[in-house]
GROMACS .gro file of C-alpha atoms in nm:
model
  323
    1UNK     CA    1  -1.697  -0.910   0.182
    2UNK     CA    2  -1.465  -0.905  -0.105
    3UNK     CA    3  -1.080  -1.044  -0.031
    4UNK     CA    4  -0.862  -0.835  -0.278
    5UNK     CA    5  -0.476  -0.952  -0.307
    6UNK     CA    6  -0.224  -0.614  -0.428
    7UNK     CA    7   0.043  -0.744  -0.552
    8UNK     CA    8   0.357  -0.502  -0.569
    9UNK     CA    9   0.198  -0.266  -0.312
   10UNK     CA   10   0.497  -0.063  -0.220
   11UNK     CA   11   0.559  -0.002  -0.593
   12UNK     CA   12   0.446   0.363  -0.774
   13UNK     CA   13   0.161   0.183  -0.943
   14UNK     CA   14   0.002  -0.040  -0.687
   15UNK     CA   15   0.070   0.200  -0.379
   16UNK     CA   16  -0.135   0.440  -0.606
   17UNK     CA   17  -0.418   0.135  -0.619
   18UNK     CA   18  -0.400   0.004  -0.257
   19UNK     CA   19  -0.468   0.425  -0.143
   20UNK     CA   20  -0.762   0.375  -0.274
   21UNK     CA   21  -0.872   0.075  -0.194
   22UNK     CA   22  -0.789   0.225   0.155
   23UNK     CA   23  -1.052   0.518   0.129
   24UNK     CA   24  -1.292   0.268  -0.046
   25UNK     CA   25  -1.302   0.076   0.275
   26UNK     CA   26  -1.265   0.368   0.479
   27UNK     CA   27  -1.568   0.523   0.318
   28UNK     CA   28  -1.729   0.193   0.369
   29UNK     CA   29  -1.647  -0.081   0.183
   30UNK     CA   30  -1.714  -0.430   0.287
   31UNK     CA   31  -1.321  -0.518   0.111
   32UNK     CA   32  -1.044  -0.715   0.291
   33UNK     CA   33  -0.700  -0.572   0.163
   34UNK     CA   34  -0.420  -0.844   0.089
   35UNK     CA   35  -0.084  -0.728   0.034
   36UNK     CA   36   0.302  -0.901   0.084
   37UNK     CA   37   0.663  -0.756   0.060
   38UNK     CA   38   0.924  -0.884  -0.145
   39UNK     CA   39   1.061  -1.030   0.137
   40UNK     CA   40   0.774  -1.222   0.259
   41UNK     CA   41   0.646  -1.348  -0.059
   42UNK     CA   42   0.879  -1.389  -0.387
   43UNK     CA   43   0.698  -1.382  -0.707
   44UNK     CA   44   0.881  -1.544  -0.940
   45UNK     CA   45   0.912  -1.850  -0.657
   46UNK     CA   46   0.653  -2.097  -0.801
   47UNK     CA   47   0.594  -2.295  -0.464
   48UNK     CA   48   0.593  -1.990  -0.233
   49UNK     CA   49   0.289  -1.834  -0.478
   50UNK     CA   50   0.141  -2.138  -0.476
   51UNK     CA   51   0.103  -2.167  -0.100
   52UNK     CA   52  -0.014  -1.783  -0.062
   53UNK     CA   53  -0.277  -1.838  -0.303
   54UNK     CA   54  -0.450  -2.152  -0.157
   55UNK     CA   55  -0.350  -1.973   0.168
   56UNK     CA   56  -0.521  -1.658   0.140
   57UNK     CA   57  -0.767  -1.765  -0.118
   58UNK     CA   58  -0.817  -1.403  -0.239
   59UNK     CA   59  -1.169  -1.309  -0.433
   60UNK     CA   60  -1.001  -1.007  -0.661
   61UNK     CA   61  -0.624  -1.020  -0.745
   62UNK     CA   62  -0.460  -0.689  -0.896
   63UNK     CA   63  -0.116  -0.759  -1.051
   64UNK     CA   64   0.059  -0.395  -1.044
   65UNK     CA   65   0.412  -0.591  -0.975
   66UNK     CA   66   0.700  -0.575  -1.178
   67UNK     CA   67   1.048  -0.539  -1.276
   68UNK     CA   68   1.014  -0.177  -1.471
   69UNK     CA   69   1.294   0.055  -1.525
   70UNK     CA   70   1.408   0.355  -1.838
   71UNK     CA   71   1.617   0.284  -2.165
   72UNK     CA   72   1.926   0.236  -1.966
   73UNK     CA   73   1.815  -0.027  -1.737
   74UNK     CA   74   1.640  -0.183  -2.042
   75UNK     CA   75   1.975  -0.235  -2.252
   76UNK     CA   76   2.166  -0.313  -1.957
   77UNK     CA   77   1.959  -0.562  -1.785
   78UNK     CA   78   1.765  -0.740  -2.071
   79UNK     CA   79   1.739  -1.073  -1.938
   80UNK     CA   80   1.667  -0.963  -1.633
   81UNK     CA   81   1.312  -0.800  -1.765
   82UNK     CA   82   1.202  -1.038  -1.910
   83UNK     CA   83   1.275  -1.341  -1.697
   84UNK     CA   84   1.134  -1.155  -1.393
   85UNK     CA   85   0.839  -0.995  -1.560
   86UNK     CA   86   0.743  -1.319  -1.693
   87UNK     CA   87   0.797  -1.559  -1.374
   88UNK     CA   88   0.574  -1.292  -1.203
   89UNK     CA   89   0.301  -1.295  -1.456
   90UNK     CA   90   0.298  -1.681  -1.491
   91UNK     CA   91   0.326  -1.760  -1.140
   92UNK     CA   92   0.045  -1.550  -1.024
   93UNK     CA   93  -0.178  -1.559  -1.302
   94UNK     CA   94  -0.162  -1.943  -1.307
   95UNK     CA   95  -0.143  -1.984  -0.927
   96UNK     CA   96  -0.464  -1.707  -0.862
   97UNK     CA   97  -0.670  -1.908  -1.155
   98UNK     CA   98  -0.589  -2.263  -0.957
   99UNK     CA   99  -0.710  -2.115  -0.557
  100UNK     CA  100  -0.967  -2.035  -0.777
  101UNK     CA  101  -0.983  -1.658  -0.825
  102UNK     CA  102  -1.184  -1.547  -1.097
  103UNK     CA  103  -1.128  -1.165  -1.139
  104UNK     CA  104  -0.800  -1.089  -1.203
  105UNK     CA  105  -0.665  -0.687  -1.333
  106UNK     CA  106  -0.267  -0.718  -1.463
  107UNK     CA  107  -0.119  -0.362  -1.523
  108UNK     CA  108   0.076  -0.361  -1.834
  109UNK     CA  109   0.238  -0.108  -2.061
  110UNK     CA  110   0.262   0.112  -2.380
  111UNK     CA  111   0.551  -0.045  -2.520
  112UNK     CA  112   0.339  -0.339  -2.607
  113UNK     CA  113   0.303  -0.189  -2.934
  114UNK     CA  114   0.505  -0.178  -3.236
  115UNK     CA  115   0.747   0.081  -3.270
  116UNK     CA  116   0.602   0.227  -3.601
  117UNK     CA  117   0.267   0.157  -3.549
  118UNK     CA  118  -0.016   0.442  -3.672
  119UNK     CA  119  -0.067   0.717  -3.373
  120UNK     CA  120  -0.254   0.724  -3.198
  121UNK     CA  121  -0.218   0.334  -3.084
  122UNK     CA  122  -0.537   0.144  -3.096
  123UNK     CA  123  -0.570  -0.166  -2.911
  124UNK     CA  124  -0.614  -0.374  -3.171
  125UNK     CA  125  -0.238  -0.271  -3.346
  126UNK     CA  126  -0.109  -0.529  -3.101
  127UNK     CA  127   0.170  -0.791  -3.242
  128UNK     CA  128   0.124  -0.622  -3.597
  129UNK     CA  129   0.439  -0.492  -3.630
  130UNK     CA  130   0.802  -0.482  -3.483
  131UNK     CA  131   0.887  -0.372  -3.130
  132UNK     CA  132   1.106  -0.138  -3.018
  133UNK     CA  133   1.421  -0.266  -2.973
  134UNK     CA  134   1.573  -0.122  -2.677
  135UNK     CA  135   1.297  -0.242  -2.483
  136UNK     CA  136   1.165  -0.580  -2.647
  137UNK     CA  137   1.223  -0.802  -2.348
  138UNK     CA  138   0.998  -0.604  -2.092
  139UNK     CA  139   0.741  -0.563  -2.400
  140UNK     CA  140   0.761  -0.935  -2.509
  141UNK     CA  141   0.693  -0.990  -2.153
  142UNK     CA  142   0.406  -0.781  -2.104
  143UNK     CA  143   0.264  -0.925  -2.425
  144UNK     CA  144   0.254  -1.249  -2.258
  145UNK     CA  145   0.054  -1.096  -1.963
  146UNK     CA  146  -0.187  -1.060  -2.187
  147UNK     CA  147  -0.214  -1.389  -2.352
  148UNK     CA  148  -0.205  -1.537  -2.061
  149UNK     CA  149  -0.549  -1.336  -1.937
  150UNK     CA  150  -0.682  -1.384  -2.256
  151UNK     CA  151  -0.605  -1.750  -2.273
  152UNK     CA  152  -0.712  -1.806  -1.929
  153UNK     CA  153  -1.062  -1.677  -2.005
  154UNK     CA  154  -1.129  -1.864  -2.331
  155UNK     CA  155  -1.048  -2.217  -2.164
  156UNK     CA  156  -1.162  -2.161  -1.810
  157UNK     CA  157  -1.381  -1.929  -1.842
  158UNK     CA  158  -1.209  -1.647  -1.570
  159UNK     CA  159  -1.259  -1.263  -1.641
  160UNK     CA  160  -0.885  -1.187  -1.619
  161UNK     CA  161  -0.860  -0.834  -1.740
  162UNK     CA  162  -0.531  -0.594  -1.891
  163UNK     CA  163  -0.502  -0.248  -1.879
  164UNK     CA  164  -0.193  -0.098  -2.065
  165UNK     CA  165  -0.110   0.260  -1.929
  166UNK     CA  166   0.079   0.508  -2.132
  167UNK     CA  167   0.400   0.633  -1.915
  168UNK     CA  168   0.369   0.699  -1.559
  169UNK     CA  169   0.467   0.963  -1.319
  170UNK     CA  170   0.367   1.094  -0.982
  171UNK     CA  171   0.450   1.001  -0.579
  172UNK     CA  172   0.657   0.725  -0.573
  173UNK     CA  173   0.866   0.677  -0.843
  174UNK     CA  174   1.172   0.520  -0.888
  175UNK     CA  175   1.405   0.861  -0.885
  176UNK     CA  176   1.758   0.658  -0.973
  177UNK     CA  177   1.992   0.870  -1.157
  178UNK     CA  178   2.024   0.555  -1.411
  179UNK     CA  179   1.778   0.360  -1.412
  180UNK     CA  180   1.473   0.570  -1.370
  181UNK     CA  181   1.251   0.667  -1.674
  182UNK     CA  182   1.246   0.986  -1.848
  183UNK     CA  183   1.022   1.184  -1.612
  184UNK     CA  184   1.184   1.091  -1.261
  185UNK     CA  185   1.504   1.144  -1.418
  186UNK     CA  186   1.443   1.491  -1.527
  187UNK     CA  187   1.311   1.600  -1.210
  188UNK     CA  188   1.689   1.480  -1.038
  189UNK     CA  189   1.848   1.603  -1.324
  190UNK     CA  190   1.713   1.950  -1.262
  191UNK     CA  191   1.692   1.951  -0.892
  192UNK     CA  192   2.071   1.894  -0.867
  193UNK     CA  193   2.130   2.122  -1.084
  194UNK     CA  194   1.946   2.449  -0.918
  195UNK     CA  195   2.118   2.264  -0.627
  196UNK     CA  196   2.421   2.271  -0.720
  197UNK     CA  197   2.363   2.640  -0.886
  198UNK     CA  198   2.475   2.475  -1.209
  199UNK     CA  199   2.358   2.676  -1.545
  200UNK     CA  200   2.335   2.368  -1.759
  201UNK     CA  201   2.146   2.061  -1.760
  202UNK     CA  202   2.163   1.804  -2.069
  203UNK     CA  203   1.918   1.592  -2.155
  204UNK     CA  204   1.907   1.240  -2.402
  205UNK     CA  205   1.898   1.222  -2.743
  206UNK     CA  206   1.734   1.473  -2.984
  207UNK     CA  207   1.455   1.579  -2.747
  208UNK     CA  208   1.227   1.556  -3.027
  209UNK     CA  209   1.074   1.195  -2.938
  210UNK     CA  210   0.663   1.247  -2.832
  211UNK     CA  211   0.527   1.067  -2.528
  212UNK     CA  212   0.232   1.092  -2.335
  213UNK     CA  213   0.200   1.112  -1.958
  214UNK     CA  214  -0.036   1.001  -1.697
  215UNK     CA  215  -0.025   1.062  -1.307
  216UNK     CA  216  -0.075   0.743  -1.101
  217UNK     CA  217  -0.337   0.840  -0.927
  218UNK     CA  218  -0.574   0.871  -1.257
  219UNK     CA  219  -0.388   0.525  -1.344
  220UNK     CA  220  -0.513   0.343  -0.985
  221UNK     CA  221  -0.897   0.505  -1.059
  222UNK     CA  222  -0.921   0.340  -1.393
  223UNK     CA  223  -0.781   0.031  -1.299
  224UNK     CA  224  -1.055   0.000  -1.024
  225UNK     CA  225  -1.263   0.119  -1.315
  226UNK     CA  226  -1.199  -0.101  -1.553
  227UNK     CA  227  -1.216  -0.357  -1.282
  228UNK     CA  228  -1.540  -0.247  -1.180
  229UNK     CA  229  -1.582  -0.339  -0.807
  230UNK     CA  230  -1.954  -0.227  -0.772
  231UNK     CA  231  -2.164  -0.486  -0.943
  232UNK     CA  232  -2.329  -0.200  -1.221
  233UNK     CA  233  -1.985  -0.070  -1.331
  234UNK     CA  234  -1.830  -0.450  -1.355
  235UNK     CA  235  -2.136  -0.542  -1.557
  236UNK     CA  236  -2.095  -0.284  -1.773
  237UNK     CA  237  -1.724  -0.315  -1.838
  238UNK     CA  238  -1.799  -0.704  -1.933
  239UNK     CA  239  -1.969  -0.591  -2.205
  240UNK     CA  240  -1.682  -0.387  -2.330
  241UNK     CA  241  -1.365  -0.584  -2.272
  242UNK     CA  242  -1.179  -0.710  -2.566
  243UNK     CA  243  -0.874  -0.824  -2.503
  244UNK     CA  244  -0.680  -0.528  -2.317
  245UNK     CA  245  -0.762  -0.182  -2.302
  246UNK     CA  246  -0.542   0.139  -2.327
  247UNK     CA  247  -0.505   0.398  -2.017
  248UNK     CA  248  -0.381   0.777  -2.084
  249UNK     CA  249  -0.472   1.117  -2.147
  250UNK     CA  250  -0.460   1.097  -2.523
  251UNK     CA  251  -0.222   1.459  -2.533
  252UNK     CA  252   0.150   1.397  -2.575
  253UNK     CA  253   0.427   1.625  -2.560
  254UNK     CA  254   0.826   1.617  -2.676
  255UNK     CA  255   1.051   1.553  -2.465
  256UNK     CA  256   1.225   1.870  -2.468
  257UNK     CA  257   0.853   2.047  -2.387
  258UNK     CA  258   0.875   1.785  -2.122
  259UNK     CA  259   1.207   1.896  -1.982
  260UNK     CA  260   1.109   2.266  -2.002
  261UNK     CA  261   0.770   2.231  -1.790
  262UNK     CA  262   1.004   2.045  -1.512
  263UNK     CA  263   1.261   2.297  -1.536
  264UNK     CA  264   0.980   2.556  -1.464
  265UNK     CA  265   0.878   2.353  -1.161
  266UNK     CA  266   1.208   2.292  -1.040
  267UNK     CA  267   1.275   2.658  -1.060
  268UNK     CA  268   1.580   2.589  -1.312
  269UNK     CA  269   1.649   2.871  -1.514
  270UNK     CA  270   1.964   2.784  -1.717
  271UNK     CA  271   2.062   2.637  -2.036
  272UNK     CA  272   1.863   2.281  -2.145
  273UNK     CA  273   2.103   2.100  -2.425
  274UNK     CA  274   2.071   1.818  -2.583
  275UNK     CA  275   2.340   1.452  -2.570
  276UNK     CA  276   2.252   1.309  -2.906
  277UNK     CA  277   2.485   1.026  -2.870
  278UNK     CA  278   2.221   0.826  -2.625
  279UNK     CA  279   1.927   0.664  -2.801
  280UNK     CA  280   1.575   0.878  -2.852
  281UNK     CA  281   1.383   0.559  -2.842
  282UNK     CA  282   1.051   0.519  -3.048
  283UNK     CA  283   0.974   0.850  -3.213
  284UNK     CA  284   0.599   0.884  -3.062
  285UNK     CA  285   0.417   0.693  -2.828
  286UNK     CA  286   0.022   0.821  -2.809
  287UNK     CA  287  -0.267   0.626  -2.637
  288UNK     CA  288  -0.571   0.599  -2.841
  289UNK     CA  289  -0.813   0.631  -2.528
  290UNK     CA  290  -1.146   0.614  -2.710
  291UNK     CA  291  -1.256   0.258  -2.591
  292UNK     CA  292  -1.225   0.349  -2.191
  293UNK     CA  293  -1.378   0.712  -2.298
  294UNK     CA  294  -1.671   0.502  -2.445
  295UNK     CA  295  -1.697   0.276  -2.114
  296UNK     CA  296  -1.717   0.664  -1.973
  297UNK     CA  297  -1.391   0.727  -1.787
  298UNK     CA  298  -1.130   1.055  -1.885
  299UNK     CA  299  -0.800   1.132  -1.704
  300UNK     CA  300  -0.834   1.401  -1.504
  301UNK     CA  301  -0.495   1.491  -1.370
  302UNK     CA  302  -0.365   1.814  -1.532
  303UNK     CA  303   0.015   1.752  -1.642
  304UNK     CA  304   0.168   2.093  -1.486
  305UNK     CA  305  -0.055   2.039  -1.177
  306UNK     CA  306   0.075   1.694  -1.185
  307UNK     CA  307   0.438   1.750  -1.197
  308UNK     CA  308   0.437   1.984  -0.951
  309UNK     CA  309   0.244   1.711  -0.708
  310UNK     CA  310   0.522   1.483  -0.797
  311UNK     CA  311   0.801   1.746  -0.739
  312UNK     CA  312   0.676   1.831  -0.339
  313UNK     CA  313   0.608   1.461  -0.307
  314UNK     CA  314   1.018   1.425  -0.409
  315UNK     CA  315   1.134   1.689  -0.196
  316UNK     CA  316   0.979   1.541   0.069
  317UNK     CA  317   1.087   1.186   0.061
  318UNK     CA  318   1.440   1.281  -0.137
  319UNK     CA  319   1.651   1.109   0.231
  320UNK     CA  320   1.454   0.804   0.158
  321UNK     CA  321   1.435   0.787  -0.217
  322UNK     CA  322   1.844   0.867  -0.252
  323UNK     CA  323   2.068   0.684  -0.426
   0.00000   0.00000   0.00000
């Protein structure tokens, strides 16, 4: 039996993970699932991770926890992202590797990268140029993740392990008017509109800015992927782990493509302008995806197919999910 410790569980990405970790053991799976609420465990509380870890004494733990958020909660809130992101990274990463847990998967991100670096981003373009600025304390953060699995391995030998998805989307997201990220807040940008039976809906910046999207649920299967819970697939990986490894669909699309498709879902059928006084962000963000192709895993989620998931999933859960 295999003990496996989500942490963030009720958040987009590790609700996405722990659903299939569900049907894993449903299907028959000798796993143990481990999960916590903010309320009953706080992450960036040293002694409280401390005593869950030699508590539970987990045999897998997947860090999908963290403080995330869009441009606007990035530039507002800087010091919160990266004190939080980094307490939660240290404290579990450290406090996992001393109850003696040797597999470890942290979730990451795209922004890692430089904000001119050559597209498509290969893994290996890491801390070669400048970041991004509007987001450099979540990215510095996430950075660290990394080092910290990396660092981990070469003096104690663990097999901590970093995947860095592209951006995110699909059933539950954060849908705040403010501080969501691009996709969520297009879909409530839209919605209230055809709501509202308004005939305009403006979007940030240019609309010209290229990123790449990924539903969670292709997200949680490569994580367990990459993690490789059956013993052939976790050999295999082994072999092919350097460092961190990049998770997308390796197809990007502008932003204003992007706010056309979810107009088309929403059923919006009015004028899409563009607010060029708010910041565009880095020009193109692009997953080079060829080292998980090569382990032999592909996103399968189509984006229209996707969006529309993530729509229903919104309309359904909108009383919950309102701000």
């Amino acid at each position: 039996m295999q003990k496996i410790y989500i942490a963030g569980h009720r958040g987009m990405v590790g609700g996405a993970i722990l659903r299939q970790l569900e049907a894993r053991r449903t299907a028959g799976d000798d796993i143990t699932l481990i999960t916590r609420t903010h309320a009953e465990l706080d992450l960036t509380d040293q002694a409280a991770v401390h005593g869950f870890m030699q508590t539970e004494k987990p045999d897998i733990v997947i860090l999908a926890a963290a403080k995330v958020g869009g441009i606007h909660a990035n530039n507002t809130y800087p010091a919160d992202f990266i004190y939080e992101n980094l307490m939660i990274e240290c404290n579990v990463i450290h406090q996992a590797y001393a109850a003696g847990v040797t597999r470890l998967l942290q979730l990451g991100s795209s922004c890692i990268y430089p904000r001119s670096v050559a597209q498509p981003m290969k893994e290996d373009a890491l801390l070669t140029g400048v970041l991004e600025p509007t987001n450099e304390p979540y990215a510095v953060a996430k950075i660290a993740g990394i080092k910290l699995c990396e660092s981990y391995n070469r003096q104690h030998g663990t097999d901590y392990r970093s995947v860095m998805p592209t951006n995110l989307y699909g059933p539950g997201d954060n849908f705040h008017p403010e501080n969501s990220h691009v996709l969520p807040a297009l879909f409530r940008r839209f919605h209230e509109a055809v709501q509202a039976g308004g005939g305009e809906v403006q979007i940030w910046g240019s609309g010209k800015p290229r990123r790449e999207f990924l539903h969670v649920d292709d997200l949680a299967e490569a994580s367990l992927f990459v993690l490789g819970l059956d013993r052939e697939t976790y050999n295999a990986n082994t072999q092919s782990m350097l460092s961190h490894i990049n998770v997308g669909t390796g197809v990007d699309v502008s932003i204003m493509e992007l706010a056309q498709m979810v107009a088309r879902v929403v059923g919006f059928q009015g004028r899409i302008t563009n607010d060029p006084s708010k910041p565009d962000g880095t020009p193109r963000k692009l997953m080079d995806v060829g080292r998980l192709a090569g382990m032999g895993w592909r996103a399968s989620v189509d984006l229209e197919k996707g969006l529309l998931d993530t729509y229903n999933w919104f309309i359904d859960n909108q009383d919950a999910i309102r701000h």
